[in-house]
Short mmCIF file of C-alpha atoms and ligand atoms in Angstrom, two decimals:
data_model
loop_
_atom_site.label_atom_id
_atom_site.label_comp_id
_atom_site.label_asym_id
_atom_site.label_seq_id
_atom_site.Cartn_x
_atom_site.Cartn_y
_atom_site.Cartn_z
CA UNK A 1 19.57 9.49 4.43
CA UNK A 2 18.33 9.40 0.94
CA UNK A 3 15.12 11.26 0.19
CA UNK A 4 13.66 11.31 -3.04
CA UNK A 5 10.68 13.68 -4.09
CA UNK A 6 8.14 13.24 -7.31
CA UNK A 7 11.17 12.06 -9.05
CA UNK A 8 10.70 11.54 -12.91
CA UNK A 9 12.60 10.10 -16.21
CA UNK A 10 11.53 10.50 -19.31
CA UNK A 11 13.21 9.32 -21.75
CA UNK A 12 12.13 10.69 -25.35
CA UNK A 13 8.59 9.95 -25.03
CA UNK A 14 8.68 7.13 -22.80
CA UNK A 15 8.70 8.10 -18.57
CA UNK A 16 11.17 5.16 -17.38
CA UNK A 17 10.56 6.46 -13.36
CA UNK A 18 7.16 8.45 -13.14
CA UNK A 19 6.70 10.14 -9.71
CA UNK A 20 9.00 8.16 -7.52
CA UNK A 21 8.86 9.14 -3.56
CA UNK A 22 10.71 7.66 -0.97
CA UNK A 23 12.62 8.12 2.20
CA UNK A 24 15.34 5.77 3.08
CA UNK A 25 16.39 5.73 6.67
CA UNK A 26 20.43 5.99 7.76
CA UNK A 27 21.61 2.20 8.10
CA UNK A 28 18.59 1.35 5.93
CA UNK A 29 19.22 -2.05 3.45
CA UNK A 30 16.48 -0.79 0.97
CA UNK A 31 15.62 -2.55 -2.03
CA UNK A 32 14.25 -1.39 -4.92
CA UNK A 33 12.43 -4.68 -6.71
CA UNK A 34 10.39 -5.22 -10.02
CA UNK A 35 10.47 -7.07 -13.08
CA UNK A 36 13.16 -5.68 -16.06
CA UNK A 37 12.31 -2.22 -17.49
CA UNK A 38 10.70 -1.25 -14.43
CA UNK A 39 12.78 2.08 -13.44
CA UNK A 40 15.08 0.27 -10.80
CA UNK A 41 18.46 1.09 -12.47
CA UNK A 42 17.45 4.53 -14.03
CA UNK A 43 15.92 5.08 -10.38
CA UNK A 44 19.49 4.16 -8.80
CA UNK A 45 21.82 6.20 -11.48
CA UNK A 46 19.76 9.32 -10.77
CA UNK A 47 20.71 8.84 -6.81
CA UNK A 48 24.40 8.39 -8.13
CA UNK A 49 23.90 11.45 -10.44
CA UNK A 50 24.73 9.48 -13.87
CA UNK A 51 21.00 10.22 -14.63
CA UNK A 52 19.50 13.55 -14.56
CA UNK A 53 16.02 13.70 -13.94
CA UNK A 54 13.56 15.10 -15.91
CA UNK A 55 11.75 16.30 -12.78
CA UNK A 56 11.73 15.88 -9.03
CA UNK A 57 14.25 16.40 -6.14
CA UNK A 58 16.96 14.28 -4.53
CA UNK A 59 18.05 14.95 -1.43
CA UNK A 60 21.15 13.06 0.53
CA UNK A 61 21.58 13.75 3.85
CA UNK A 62 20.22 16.79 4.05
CA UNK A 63 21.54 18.36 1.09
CA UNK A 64 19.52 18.88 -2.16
CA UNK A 65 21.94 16.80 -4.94
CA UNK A 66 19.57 16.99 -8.25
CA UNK A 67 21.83 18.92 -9.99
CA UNK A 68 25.34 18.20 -7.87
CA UNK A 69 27.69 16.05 -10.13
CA UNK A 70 28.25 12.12 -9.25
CA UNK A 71 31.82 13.11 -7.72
CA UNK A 72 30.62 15.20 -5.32
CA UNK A 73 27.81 12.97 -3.97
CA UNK A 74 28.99 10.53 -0.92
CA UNK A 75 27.43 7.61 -2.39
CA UNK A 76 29.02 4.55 -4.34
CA UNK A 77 28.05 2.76 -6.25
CA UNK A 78 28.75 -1.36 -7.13
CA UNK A 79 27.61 -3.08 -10.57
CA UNK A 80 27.50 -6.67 -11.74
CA UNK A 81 30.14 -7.10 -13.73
CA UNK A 82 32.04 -5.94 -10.62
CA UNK A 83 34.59 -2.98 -12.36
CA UNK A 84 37.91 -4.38 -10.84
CA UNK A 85 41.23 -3.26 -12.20
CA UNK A 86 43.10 -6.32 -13.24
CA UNK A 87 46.42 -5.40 -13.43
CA UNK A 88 46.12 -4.15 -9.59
CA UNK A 89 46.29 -6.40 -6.95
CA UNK A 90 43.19 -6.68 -4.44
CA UNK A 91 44.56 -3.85 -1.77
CA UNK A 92 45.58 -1.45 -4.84
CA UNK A 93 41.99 -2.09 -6.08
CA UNK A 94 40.57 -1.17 -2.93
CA UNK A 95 43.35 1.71 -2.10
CA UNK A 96 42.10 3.13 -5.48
CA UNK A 97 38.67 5.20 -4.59
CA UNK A 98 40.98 6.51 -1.31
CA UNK A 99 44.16 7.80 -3.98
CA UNK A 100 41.79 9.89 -5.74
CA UNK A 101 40.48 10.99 -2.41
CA UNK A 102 43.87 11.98 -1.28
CA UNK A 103 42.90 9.84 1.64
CA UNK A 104 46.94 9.08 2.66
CA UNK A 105 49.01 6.64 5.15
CA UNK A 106 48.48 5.54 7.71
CA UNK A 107 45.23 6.38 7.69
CA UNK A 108 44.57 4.88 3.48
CA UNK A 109 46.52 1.42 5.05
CA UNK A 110 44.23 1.28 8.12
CA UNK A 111 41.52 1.62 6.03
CA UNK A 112 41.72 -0.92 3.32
CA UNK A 113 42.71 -3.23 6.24
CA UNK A 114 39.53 -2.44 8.01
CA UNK A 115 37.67 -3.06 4.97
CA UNK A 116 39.36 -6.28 3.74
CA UNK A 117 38.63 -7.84 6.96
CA UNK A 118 34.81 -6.45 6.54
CA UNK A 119 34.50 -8.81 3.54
CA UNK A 120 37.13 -11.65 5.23
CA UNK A 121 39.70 -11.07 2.72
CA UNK A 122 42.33 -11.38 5.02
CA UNK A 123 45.06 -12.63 2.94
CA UNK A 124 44.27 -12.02 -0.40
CA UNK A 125 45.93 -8.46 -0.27
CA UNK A 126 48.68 -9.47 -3.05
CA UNK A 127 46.26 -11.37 -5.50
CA UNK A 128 45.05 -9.74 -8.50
CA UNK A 129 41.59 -10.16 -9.98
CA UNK A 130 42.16 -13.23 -12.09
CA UNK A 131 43.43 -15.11 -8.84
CA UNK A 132 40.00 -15.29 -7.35
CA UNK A 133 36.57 -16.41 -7.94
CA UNK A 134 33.63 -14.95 -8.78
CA UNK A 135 32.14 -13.83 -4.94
CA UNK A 136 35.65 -13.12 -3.81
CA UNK A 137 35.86 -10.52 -6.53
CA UNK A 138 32.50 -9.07 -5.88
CA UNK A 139 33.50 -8.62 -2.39
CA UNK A 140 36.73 -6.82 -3.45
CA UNK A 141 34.44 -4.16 -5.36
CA UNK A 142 32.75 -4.03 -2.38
CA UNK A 143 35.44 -3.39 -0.23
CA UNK A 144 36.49 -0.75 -2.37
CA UNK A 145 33.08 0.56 -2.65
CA UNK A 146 32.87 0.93 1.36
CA UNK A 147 36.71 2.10 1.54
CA UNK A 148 35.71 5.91 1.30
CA UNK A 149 33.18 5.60 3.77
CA UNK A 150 30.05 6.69 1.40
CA UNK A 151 26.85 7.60 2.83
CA UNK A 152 24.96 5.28 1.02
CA UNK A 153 26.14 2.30 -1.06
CA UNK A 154 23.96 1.75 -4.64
CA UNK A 155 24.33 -2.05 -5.69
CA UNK A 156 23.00 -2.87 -9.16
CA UNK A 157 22.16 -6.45 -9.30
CA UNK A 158 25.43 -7.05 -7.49
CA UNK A 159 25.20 -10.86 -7.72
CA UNK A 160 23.62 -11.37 -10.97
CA UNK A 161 26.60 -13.07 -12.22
CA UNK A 162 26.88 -15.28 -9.38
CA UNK A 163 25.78 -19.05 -9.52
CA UNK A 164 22.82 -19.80 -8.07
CA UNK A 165 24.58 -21.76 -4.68
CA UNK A 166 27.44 -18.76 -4.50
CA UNK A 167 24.34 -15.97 -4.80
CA UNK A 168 22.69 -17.31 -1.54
CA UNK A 169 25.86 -16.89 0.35
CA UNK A 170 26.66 -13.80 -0.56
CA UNK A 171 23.18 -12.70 -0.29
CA UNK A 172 24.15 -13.60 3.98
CA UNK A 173 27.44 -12.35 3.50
CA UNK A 174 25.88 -8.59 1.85
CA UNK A 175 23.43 -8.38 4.89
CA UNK A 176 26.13 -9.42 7.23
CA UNK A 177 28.51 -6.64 5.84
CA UNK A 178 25.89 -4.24 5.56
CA UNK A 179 25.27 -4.77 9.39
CA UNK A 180 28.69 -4.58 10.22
CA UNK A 181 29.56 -1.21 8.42
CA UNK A 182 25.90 0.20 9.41
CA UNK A 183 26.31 1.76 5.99
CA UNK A 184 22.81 2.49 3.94
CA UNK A 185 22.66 -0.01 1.04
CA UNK A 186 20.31 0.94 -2.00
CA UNK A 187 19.87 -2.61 -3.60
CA UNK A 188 18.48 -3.17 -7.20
CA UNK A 189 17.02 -6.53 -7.82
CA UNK A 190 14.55 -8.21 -9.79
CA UNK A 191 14.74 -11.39 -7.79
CA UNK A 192 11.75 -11.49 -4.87
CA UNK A 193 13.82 -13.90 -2.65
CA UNK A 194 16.59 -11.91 -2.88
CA UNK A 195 15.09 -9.09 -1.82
CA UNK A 196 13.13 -10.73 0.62
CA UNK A 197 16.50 -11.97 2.39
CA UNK A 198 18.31 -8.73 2.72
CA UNK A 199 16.26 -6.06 3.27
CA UNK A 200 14.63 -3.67 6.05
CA UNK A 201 12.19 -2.83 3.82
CA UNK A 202 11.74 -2.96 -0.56
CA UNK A 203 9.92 -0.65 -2.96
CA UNK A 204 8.26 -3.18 -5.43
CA UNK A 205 8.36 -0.81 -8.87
CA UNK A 206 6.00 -1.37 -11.90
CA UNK A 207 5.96 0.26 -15.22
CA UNK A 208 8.12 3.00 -13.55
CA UNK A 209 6.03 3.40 -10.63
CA UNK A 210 6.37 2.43 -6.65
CA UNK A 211 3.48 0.28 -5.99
CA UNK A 212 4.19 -0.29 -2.28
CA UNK A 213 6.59 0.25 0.39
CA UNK A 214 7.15 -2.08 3.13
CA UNK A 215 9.24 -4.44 5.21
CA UNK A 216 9.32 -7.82 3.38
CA UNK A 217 6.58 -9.90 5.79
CA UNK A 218 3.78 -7.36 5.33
CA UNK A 219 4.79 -7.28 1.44
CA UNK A 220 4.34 -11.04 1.71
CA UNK A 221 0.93 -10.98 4.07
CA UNK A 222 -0.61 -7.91 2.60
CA UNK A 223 0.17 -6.76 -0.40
CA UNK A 224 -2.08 -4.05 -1.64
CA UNK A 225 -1.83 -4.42 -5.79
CA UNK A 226 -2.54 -7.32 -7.68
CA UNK A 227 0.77 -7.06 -9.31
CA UNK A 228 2.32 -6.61 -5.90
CA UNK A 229 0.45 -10.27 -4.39
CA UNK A 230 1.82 -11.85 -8.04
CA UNK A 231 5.64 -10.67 -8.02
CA UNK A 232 6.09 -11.61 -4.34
CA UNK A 233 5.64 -15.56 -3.78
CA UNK A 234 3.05 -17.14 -5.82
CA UNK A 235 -0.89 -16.06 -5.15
CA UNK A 236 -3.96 -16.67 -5.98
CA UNK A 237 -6.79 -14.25 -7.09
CA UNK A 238 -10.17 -14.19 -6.91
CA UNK A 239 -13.07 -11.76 -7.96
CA UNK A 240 -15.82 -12.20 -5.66
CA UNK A 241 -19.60 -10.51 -5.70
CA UNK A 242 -20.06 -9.53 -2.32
CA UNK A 243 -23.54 -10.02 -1.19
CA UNK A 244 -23.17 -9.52 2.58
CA UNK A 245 -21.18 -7.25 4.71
CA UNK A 246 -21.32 -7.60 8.33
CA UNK A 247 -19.48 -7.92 11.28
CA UNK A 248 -16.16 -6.47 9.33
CA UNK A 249 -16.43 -9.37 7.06
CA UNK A 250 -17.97 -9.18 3.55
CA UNK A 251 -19.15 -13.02 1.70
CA UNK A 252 -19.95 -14.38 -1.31
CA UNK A 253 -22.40 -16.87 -0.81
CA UNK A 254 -22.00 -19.83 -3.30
CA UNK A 255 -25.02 -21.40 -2.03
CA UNK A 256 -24.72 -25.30 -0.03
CA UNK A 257 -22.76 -23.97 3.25
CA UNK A 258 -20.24 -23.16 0.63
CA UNK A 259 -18.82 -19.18 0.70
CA UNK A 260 -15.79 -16.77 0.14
CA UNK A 261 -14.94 -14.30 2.49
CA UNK A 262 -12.86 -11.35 3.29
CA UNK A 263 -12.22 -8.66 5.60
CA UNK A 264 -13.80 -5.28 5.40
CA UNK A 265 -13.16 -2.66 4.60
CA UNK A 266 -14.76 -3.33 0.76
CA UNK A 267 -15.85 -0.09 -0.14
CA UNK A 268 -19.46 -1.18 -2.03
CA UNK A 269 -21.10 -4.10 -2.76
CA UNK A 270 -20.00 -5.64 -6.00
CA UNK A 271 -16.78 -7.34 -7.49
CA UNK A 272 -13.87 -7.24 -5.50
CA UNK A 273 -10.62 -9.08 -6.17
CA UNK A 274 -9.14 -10.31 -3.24
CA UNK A 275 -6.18 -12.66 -2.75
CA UNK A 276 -4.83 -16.18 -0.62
CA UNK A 277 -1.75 -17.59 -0.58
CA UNK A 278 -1.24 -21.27 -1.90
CA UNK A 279 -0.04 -22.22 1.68
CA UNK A 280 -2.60 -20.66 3.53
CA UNK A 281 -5.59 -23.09 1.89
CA UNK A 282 -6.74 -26.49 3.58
CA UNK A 283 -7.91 -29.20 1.88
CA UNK A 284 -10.11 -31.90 2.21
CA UNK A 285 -11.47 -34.62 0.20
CA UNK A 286 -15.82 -33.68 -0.88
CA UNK A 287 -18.04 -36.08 0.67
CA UNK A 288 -21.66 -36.16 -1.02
CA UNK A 289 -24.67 -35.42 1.08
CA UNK A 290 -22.21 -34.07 4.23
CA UNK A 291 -23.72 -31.18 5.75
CA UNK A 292 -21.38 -28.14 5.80
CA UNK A 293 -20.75 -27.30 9.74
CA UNK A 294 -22.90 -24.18 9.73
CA UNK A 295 -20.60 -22.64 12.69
CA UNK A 296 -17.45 -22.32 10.64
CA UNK A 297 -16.25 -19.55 9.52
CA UNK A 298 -14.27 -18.46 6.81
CA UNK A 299 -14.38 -19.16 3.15
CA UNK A 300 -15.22 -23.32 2.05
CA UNK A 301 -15.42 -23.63 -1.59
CA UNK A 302 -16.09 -26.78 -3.98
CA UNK A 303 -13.24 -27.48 -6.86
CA UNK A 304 -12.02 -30.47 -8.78
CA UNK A 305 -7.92 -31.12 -8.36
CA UNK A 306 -6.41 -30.53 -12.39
CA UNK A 307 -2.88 -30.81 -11.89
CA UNK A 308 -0.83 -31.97 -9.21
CA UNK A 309 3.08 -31.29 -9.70
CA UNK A 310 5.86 -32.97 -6.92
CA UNK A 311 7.87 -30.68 -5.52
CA UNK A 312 10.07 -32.53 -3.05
CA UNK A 313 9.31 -30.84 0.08
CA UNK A 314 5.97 -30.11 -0.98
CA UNK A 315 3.32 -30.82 -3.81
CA UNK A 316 1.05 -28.37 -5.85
CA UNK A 317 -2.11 -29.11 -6.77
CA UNK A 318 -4.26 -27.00 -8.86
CA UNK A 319 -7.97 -26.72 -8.31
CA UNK A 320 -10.59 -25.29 -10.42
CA UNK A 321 -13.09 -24.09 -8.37
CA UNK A 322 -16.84 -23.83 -8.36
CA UNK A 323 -16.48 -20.21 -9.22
CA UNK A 324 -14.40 -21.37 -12.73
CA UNK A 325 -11.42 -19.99 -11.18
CA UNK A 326 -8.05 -21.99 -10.97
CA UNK A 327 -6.14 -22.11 -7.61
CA UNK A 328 -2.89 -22.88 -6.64
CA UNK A 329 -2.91 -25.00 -3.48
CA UNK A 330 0.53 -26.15 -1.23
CA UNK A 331 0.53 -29.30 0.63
CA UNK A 332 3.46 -30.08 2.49
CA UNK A 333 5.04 -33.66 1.86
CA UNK A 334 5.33 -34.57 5.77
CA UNK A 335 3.89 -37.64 6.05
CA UNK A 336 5.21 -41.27 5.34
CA UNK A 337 3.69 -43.07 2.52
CA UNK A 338 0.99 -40.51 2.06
CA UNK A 339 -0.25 -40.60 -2.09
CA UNK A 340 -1.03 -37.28 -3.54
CA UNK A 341 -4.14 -36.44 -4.48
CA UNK A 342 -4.94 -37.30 -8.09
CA UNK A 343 -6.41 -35.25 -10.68
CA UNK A 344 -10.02 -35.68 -11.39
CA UNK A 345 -10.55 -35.68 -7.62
CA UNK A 346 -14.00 -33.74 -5.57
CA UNK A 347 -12.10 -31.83 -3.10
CA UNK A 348 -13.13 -28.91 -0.32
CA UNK A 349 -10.76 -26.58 0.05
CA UNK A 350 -11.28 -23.75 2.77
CA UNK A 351 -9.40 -21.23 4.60
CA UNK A 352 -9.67 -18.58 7.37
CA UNK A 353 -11.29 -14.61 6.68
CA UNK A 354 -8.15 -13.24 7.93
CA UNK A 355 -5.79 -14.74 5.03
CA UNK A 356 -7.52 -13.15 2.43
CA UNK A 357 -7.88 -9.55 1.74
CA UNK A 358 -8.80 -7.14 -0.87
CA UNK A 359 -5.82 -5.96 -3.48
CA UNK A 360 -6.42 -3.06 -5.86
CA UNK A 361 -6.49 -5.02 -8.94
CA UNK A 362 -4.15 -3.42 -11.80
CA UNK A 363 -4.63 -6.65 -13.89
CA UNK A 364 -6.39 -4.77 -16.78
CA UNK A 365 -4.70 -1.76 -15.96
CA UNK A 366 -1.09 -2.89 -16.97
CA UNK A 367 -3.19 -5.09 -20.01
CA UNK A 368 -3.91 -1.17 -21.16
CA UNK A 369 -0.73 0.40 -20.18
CA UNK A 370 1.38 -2.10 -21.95
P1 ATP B 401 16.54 -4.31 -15.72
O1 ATP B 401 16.24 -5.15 -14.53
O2 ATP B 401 16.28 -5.02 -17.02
O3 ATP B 401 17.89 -3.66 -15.67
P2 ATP B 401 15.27 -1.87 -14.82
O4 ATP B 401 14.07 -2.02 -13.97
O5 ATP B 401 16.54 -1.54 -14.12
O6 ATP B 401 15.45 -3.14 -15.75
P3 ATP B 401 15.73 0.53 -16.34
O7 ATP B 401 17.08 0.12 -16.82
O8 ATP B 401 15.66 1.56 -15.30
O9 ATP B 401 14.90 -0.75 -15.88
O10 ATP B 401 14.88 0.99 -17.60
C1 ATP B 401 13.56 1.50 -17.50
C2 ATP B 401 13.04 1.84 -18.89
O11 ATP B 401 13.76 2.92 -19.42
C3 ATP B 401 13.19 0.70 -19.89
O12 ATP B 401 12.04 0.68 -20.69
C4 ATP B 401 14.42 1.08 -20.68
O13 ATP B 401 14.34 0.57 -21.99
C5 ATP B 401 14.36 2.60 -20.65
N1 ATP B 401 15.70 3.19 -20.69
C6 ATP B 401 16.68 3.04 -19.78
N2 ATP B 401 17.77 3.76 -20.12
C7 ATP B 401 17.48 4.38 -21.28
C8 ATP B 401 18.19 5.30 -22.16
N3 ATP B 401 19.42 5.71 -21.87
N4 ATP B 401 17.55 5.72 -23.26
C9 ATP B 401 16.29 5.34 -23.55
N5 ATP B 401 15.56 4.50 -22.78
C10 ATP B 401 16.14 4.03 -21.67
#
């Protein structure tokens, strides 16, 4: 549906998107997700043709658009502060896109019916703005938005000025409509969960680049960047020496039974960062003069507990680690009466090869490019 090629935005000397390429399917909910100034809007208004690009093609549905003019592009688009005329009542606001259209009765009634129903606005026809709250009048721009049947709908941070409770509705209530219409949505967001609610699959963006493509689970369980494992749930990271590679699995050994490990491929011996989620890690308390089981496998490594902060359904401890390094580990809260584990306490923590995997580390990279 929307295919965009080495797609670049310079702004006087600064590139805001730098070599964007992607290919959105038809009935796609794509997001586009990264942290502010990343290229996410500038990346969205050059689909809509309110940005020109500075290089690069943009093709929608088959058509080359770079240089066609946002009216004559079949794409909408929706913004934050929603755009709703407030002297017009909720049909006349979503009637309005199909006037200019000279889309006329029946077929303009039919329509805004259709669409009102989409977002279960049933009833609200003769309202005006002021006469509803804050999702309600999202979902009016969004009726309106879908109204003339666009090829693709752009949302910019539609929900940013939603509370926090009303946000996780609509976030259901987006993805439902979506689904009904089986109209392409082009989300901006900088919010992970978000993201990770809604869509098929999300471009994670950085300094105006994509870093990775993918549906939201293999974002979560593999990401390939550093910045990508950070920005999507908490992880840790870890730069290992690898001293052995065999059997597709390279280790550091830390000497007493005690080991990190990976999965090939690691190109050369040497550093390598890899990564482990929080929730992934077991722990156990250390117990002097225990041998290590020499039949695990896996990665065991000494730390001492620093922190440990409640949270409700679960509690984090941080663990410094033989190695100097600090991770984050997640115990769930599921058993009666159980104490958490104090700071100051010898702990083992240890999880499987397969949850931890080797990211390209941009760290130092972005430390540069900033
Ligand atoms: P946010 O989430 O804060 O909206 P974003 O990821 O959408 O951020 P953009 O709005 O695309 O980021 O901006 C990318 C970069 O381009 C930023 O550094 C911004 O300052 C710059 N930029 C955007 N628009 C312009 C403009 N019209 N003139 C100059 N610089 C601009």
């Amino acid at each position: 549906m929307i295919e965009l090629h080495s797609l670049t935005k310079v702004f006087g000397n600064a590139a805001a998107v730098r070599d964007v390429n992607l290919t959105i399917q038809p009935g796609e909910f794509f997001s586009l997700l990264g942290p502010s100034g990343c290229g996410k809007t500038t990346t969205l208004r050059m689909i809509a043709g309110f940005e020109e690009p500075s290089s690069g093609k943009i093709v929608l549905a088959g058509d080359d658009v770079t240089w066609t003019s946002p009216r004559r592009r079949n794409v909408n688009m929706v913004f934050q502060n929603y755009a709703l005329f407030p002297h017009m009542s909720v049909a006349e606001n979503v009637r309005f896109g199909l006037k200019i259209k000279r889309v006329k009765d029946p077929e303009a009634g039919e329509r805004v019916a259709d669409m009102l129903a989409a977002v279960r606005l049933e009833g609200f026809e003769r309202r005006v703005p002021a006469e509803l709250s804050g999702g309600q009048q999202q979902r009016v721009a969004l009726a309106r938005a879908l109204a003339n049947r666009p090829e693709a709908l752009l949302l910019d941070e539609p929900l940013g000025a939603l509370d926090l409770k009303l946000r996780k509705e609509m976030q259901l209530e987006l993805k439902s409509i979506q689904q009904r219409t089986g109209t392409t949505f082009v989300y901006v967001t900088h919010d992970q969960e978000e993201a990770l609610t809604m869509s098929d699959r999300i471009a994670v963006m950085n300094g105006g680049r994509v870093e990775q493509v993918d549906d939201p689970r293999r974002l979560y369980e593999r990401p390939k960047t550093s910045f990508v494992a950070g920005f999507i749930g908490t992880s840790n990271l870890l730069t290992i020496p690898v001293d052995d590679r065999s059997g597709g699995v390279a280790t550091a050994d830390l000497g007493d039974g005690m080991r990190l490990t990976c999965r090939d491929p690691v190109t050369s011996n040497g550093s390598v960062t890899i990564t482990v989620r929080p929730e992934k890690i077991g722990l156990a308390p250390w117990q002097p003069g225990r041998a290590e089981p020499a039949d695990k496998t896996g990665s065991r490594v000494r730390g001492t507990v620093a922190e440990n902060v409640y949270l409700g359904s679960m509690t984090q401890l941080i663990v410094e680690i033989q190695t100097g390094e600090r991770l984050i580990v997640n115990q769930l809260n599921d058993r009666a009466g159980a104490e958490p584990i104090q700071p100051g306490s010898e702990v083992v923590l240890s999880w499987e090869t397969e949850n931890s995997f080797v990211v390209e580390d941009d760290r130092q990279e972005r430390k540069v490019g900033a």
